[in-house]
Amino acid sequence: MRTRLWVAATRCTGRLVCWSLALAMATGAVEASIAPDPAWWRSTWLVPWWATPAALLLWAPLRVAEKRAVRAGGTDSESAEPEPGGPDDRTAYDTAA
């Protein structure tokens, strides 16, 4: 159960990283191409550029904790099935030999 919480927190933070970077690139493109003049724009377009590294600083320890929880739990929280190519994977070649 705790592993699922780490996975969910890591996924949400990872999505925050992706969306803030996408928004930063979009606002950067607007700044470069249109160059809006409102006073509020000069400070607003930088917000996603600051949010991206902040989200990365939050995501990194969450990812480490998630990996530790998955290793300690012994199985992946997504499914109880083994990964393809793992030690429990019996392919036709293994059974024929």
Coordinates of N, CA and C in Angstrom, one line a residue:
M1 N 0.8 -1.2 0.0 CA 0.0 0.0 0.0 C 0.9 1.3 0.0
R2 N 1.9 1.3 0.8 CA 2.8 2.4 0.9 C 3.5 2.6 -0.5
T3 N 3.8 1.5 -1.2 CA 4.5 1.6 -2.4 C 3.6 2.4 -3.4
R4 N 2.3 2.1 -3.4 CA 1.4 2.8 -4.3 C 1.3 4.3 -4.0
L5 N 1.4 4.7 -2.8 CA 1.5 6.1 -2.4 C 2.7 6.8 -3.0
W6 N 3.9 6.1 -2.9 CA 5.1 6.7 -3.5 C 5.0 6.8 -5.0
V7 N 4.4 5.8 -5.6 CA 4.3 5.8 -7.1 C 3.3 6.9 -7.5
A8 N 2.2 7.1 -6.8 CA 1.3 8.1 -7.1 C 1.9 9.5 -6.9
A9 N 2.6 9.7 -5.8 CA 3.3 11.0 -5.6 C 4.3 11.3 -6.6
T10 N 5.1 10.3 -7.0 CA 6.1 10.5 -8.0 C 5.5 10.8 -9.3
R11 N 4.5 10.1 -9.7 CA 3.8 10.4 -11.0 C 3.2 11.8 -11.0
C12 N 2.6 12.2 -10.0 CA 2.0 13.5 -10.0 C 3.1 14.6 -10.1
T13 N 4.2 14.4 -9.3 CA 5.3 15.4 -9.4 C 5.9 15.3 -10.7
G14 N 6.1 14.2 -11.3 CA 6.7 14.1 -12.7 C 5.8 14.8 -13.7
R15 N 4.5 14.7 -13.6 CA 3.6 15.4 -14.5 C 3.7 16.9 -14.3
L16 N 3.9 17.3 -13.0 CA 4.1 18.7 -12.7 C 5.4 19.2 -13.4
V17 N 6.4 18.4 -13.4 CA 7.7 18.8 -14.1 C 7.4 18.9 -15.6
C18 N 6.8 18.0 -16.2 CA 6.5 18.0 -17.6 C 5.7 19.2 -18.0
W19 N 4.6 19.4 -17.3 CA 3.7 20.5 -17.6 C 4.3 21.9 -17.4
S20 N 5.1 22.0 -16.3 CA 5.7 23.3 -16.1 C 6.8 23.6 -17.1
L21 N 7.5 22.6 -17.6 CA 8.5 22.8 -18.6 C 7.8 23.1 -19.9
A22 N 6.7 22.4 -20.2 CA 5.9 22.8 -21.5 C 5.4 24.2 -21.4
L23 N 4.9 24.6 -20.3 CA 4.4 26.0 -20.1 C 5.5 27.0 -20.2
A24 N 6.6 26.6 -19.7 CA 7.8 27.5 -19.7 C 8.3 27.7 -21.2
M25 N 8.3 26.6 -21.9 CA 8.7 26.7 -23.3 C 7.6 27.5 -24.2
A26 N 6.4 27.3 -23.8 CA 5.3 28.1 -24.6 C 5.4 29.6 -24.2
T27 N 5.6 29.9 -23.0 CA 5.7 31.3 -22.6 C 7.0 31.9 -23.2
G28 N 8.1 31.1 -23.2 CA 9.3 31.6 -23.9 C 9.1 31.9 -25.3
A29 N 8.3 31.0 -26.0 CA 8.1 31.2 -27.4 C 7.2 32.5 -27.6
V30 N 6.3 32.7 -26.7 CA 5.5 33.9 -26.8 C 6.3 35.2 -26.6
E31 N 7.2 35.1 -25.6 CA 8.1 36.2 -25.3 C 9.0 36.5 -26.5
A32 N 9.5 35.4 -27.1 CA 10.5 35.6 -28.2 C 9.8 36.1 -29.5
S33 N 8.6 35.6 -29.7 CA 8.0 36.0 -31.0 C 7.0 37.2 -31.0
I34 N 6.2 37.3 -29.9 CA 5.3 38.3 -29.9 C 5.8 39.5 -29.0
A35 N 6.6 39.2 -28.0 CA 7.1 40.2 -27.1 C 6.0 41.1 -26.5
P36 N 5.1 40.6 -25.7 CA 3.9 41.4 -25.2 C 4.5 42.5 -24.3
D37 N 3.7 43.6 -24.3 CA 4.1 44.8 -23.5 C 3.5 45.0 -22.1
P38 N 2.5 44.2 -21.7 CA 1.9 44.5 -20.4 C 3.0 44.3 -19.3
A39 N 2.9 45.1 -18.3 CA 3.9 45.1 -17.2 C 3.8 43.7 -16.5
W40 N 2.6 43.1 -16.3 CA 2.5 41.9 -15.6 C 3.2 40.7 -16.4
W41 N 3.3 40.8 -17.7 CA 3.9 39.8 -18.5 C 5.4 39.5 -18.1
R42 N 6.1 40.6 -17.9 CA 7.5 40.5 -17.6 C 7.9 39.6 -16.5
S43 N 7.0 39.6 -15.4 CA 7.3 38.7 -14.3 C 6.5 37.4 -14.4
T44 N 5.4 37.4 -15.1 CA 4.6 36.2 -15.2 C 5.3 35.1 -16.1
W45 N 5.9 35.5 -17.2 CA 6.4 34.5 -18.1 C 7.6 33.7 -17.5
L46 N 8.2 34.3 -16.5 CA 9.3 33.6 -15.8 C 8.9 32.5 -14.8
V47 N 7.6 32.6 -14.3 CA 7.1 31.7 -13.3 C 7.3 30.2 -13.6
P48 N 6.9 29.8 -14.8 CA 7.1 28.4 -15.2 C 8.6 28.0 -15.2
W49 N 9.5 28.9 -15.6 CA 10.9 28.6 -15.6 C 11.5 28.4 -14.2
W50 N 10.9 29.0 -13.2 CA 11.3 28.8 -11.8 C 10.5 27.6 -11.2
A51 N 9.3 27.3 -11.7 CA 8.6 26.1 -11.2 C 9.2 24.8 -11.6
T52 N 9.8 24.8 -12.8 CA 10.4 23.5 -13.3 C 11.5 23.0 -12.4
P53 N 12.5 23.8 -12.1 CA 13.6 23.2 -11.2 C 13.0 23.0 -9.8
A54 N 12.1 23.8 -9.4 CA 11.5 23.5 -8.0 C 10.8 22.1 -8.0
A55 N 10.1 21.9 -9.1 CA 9.4 20.6 -9.2 C 10.4 19.4 -9.3
L56 N 11.5 19.7 -10.0 CA 12.5 18.6 -10.2 C 13.2 18.3 -8.8
L57 N 13.4 19.4 -8.0 CA 13.9 19.2 -6.7 C 13.0 18.4 -5.8
L58 N 11.7 18.5 -6.0 CA 10.7 17.7 -5.3 C 10.6 16.3 -5.9
W59 N 10.7 16.2 -7.2 CA 10.6 14.9 -7.8 C 11.7 13.9 -7.5
A60 N 13.0 14.4 -7.5 CA 14.1 13.5 -7.3 C 14.1 12.7 -6.0
P61 N 13.9 13.3 -4.8 CA 13.8 12.5 -3.6 C 12.6 11.5 -3.6
L62 N 11.5 12.0 -4.2 CA 10.3 11.1 -4.3 C 10.6 9.9 -5.2
R63 N 11.4 10.1 -6.3 CA 11.7 8.9 -7.1 C 12.6 8.0 -6.4
V64 N 13.6 8.5 -5.6 CA 14.5 7.6 -4.8 C 13.7 6.8 -3.8
A65 N 12.8 7.5 -3.1 CA 11.9 6.8 -2.1 C 11.0 5.8 -2.8
E66 N 10.5 6.1 -4.0 CA 9.7 5.1 -4.7 C 10.5 3.9 -5.1
K67 N 11.7 4.1 -5.6 CA 12.5 2.9 -5.9 C 12.8 2.1 -4.7
R68 N 13.1 2.7 -3.6 CA 13.4 1.9 -2.4 C 12.2 1.2 -1.9
A69 N 11.0 1.8 -2.0 CA 9.8 1.1 -1.6 C 9.5 -0.1 -2.5
V70 N 9.7 0.1 -3.8 CA 9.5 -1.0 -4.7 C 10.4 -2.2 -4.5
R71 N 11.7 -1.9 -4.2 CA 12.7 -2.9 -3.9 C 12.4 -3.6 -2.6
A72 N 12.0 -2.9 -1.6 CA 11.7 -3.5 -0.3 C 10.4 -4.3 -0.4
G73 N 9.5 -3.9 -1.2 CA 8.2 -4.6 -1.3 C 8.4 -5.9 -2.1
G74 N 9.4 -6.0 -3.0 CA 9.6 -7.2 -3.8 C 8.9 -7.2 -5.1
T75 N 7.8 -6.5 -5.2 CA 7.1 -6.5 -6.5 C 6.7 -5.1 -6.9
D76 N 6.5 -4.9 -8.1 CA 6.0 -3.6 -8.7 C 4.6 -3.4 -8.2
S77 N 4.3 -2.1 -7.9 CA 3.0 -1.8 -7.4 C 1.9 -1.8 -8.5
E78 N 2.4 -1.7 -9.8 CA 1.4 -1.7 -10.9 C 0.8 -3.1 -11.1
S79 N 1.6 -4.1 -11.1 CA 1.0 -5.4 -11.3 C 1.9 -6.5 -10.6
A80 N 1.3 -7.6 -10.3 CA 2.0 -8.6 -9.6 C 2.7 -9.6 -10.6
E81 N 2.5 -9.3 -11.9 CA 3.1 -10.2 -12.9 C 4.6 -9.8 -13.1
P82 N 5.4 -10.8 -13.3 CA 6.9 -10.5 -13.5 C 7.1 -9.7 -14.8
E83 N 8.2 -9.0 -14.8 CA 8.6 -8.2 -16.0 C 9.0 -9.2 -17.1
P84 N 8.7 -8.9 -18.4 CA 9.2 -9.7 -19.5 C 10.7 -9.7 -19.5
G85 N 11.3 -10.9 -19.7 CA 12.7 -11.1 -19.7 C 13.3 -11.3 -18.3
G86 N 12.4 -11.3 -17.3 CA 12.9 -11.6 -15.9 C 13.2 -13.0 -15.7
P87 N 13.6 -13.4 -14.5 CA 14.0 -14.8 -14.2 C 12.8 -15.7 -14.3
D88 N 11.6 -15.3 -14.1 CA 10.4 -16.1 -14.2 C 9.8 -16.2 -15.6
D89 N 10.4 -15.6 -16.5 CA 9.9 -15.5 -17.9 C 10.3 -16.8 -18.6
R90 N 9.4 -17.6 -19.0 CA 9.7 -18.8 -19.8 C 9.3 -18.6 -21.2
T91 N 10.3 -18.5 -22.0 CA 10.0 -18.3 -23.5 C 10.1 -19.7 -24.1
A92 N 9.7 -19.7 -25.4 CA 9.7 -21.0 -26.1 C 11.2 -21.5 -26.2
Y93 N 12.1 -20.7 -26.3 CA 13.5 -21.1 -26.4 C 13.9 -21.8 -25.1
D94 N 13.5 -21.2 -23.9 CA 13.9 -21.8 -22.6 C 13.2 -23.2 -22.4
T95 N 12.0 -23.3 -22.8 CA 11.3 -24.6 -22.6 C 11.8 -25.6 -23.6
A96 N 12.2 -25.2 -24.8 CA 12.7 -26.2 -25.7 C 14.1 -26.7 -25.4
A97 N 14.9 -25.9 -24.7 CA 16.2 -26.3 -24.3 C 16.1 -27.1 -23.1

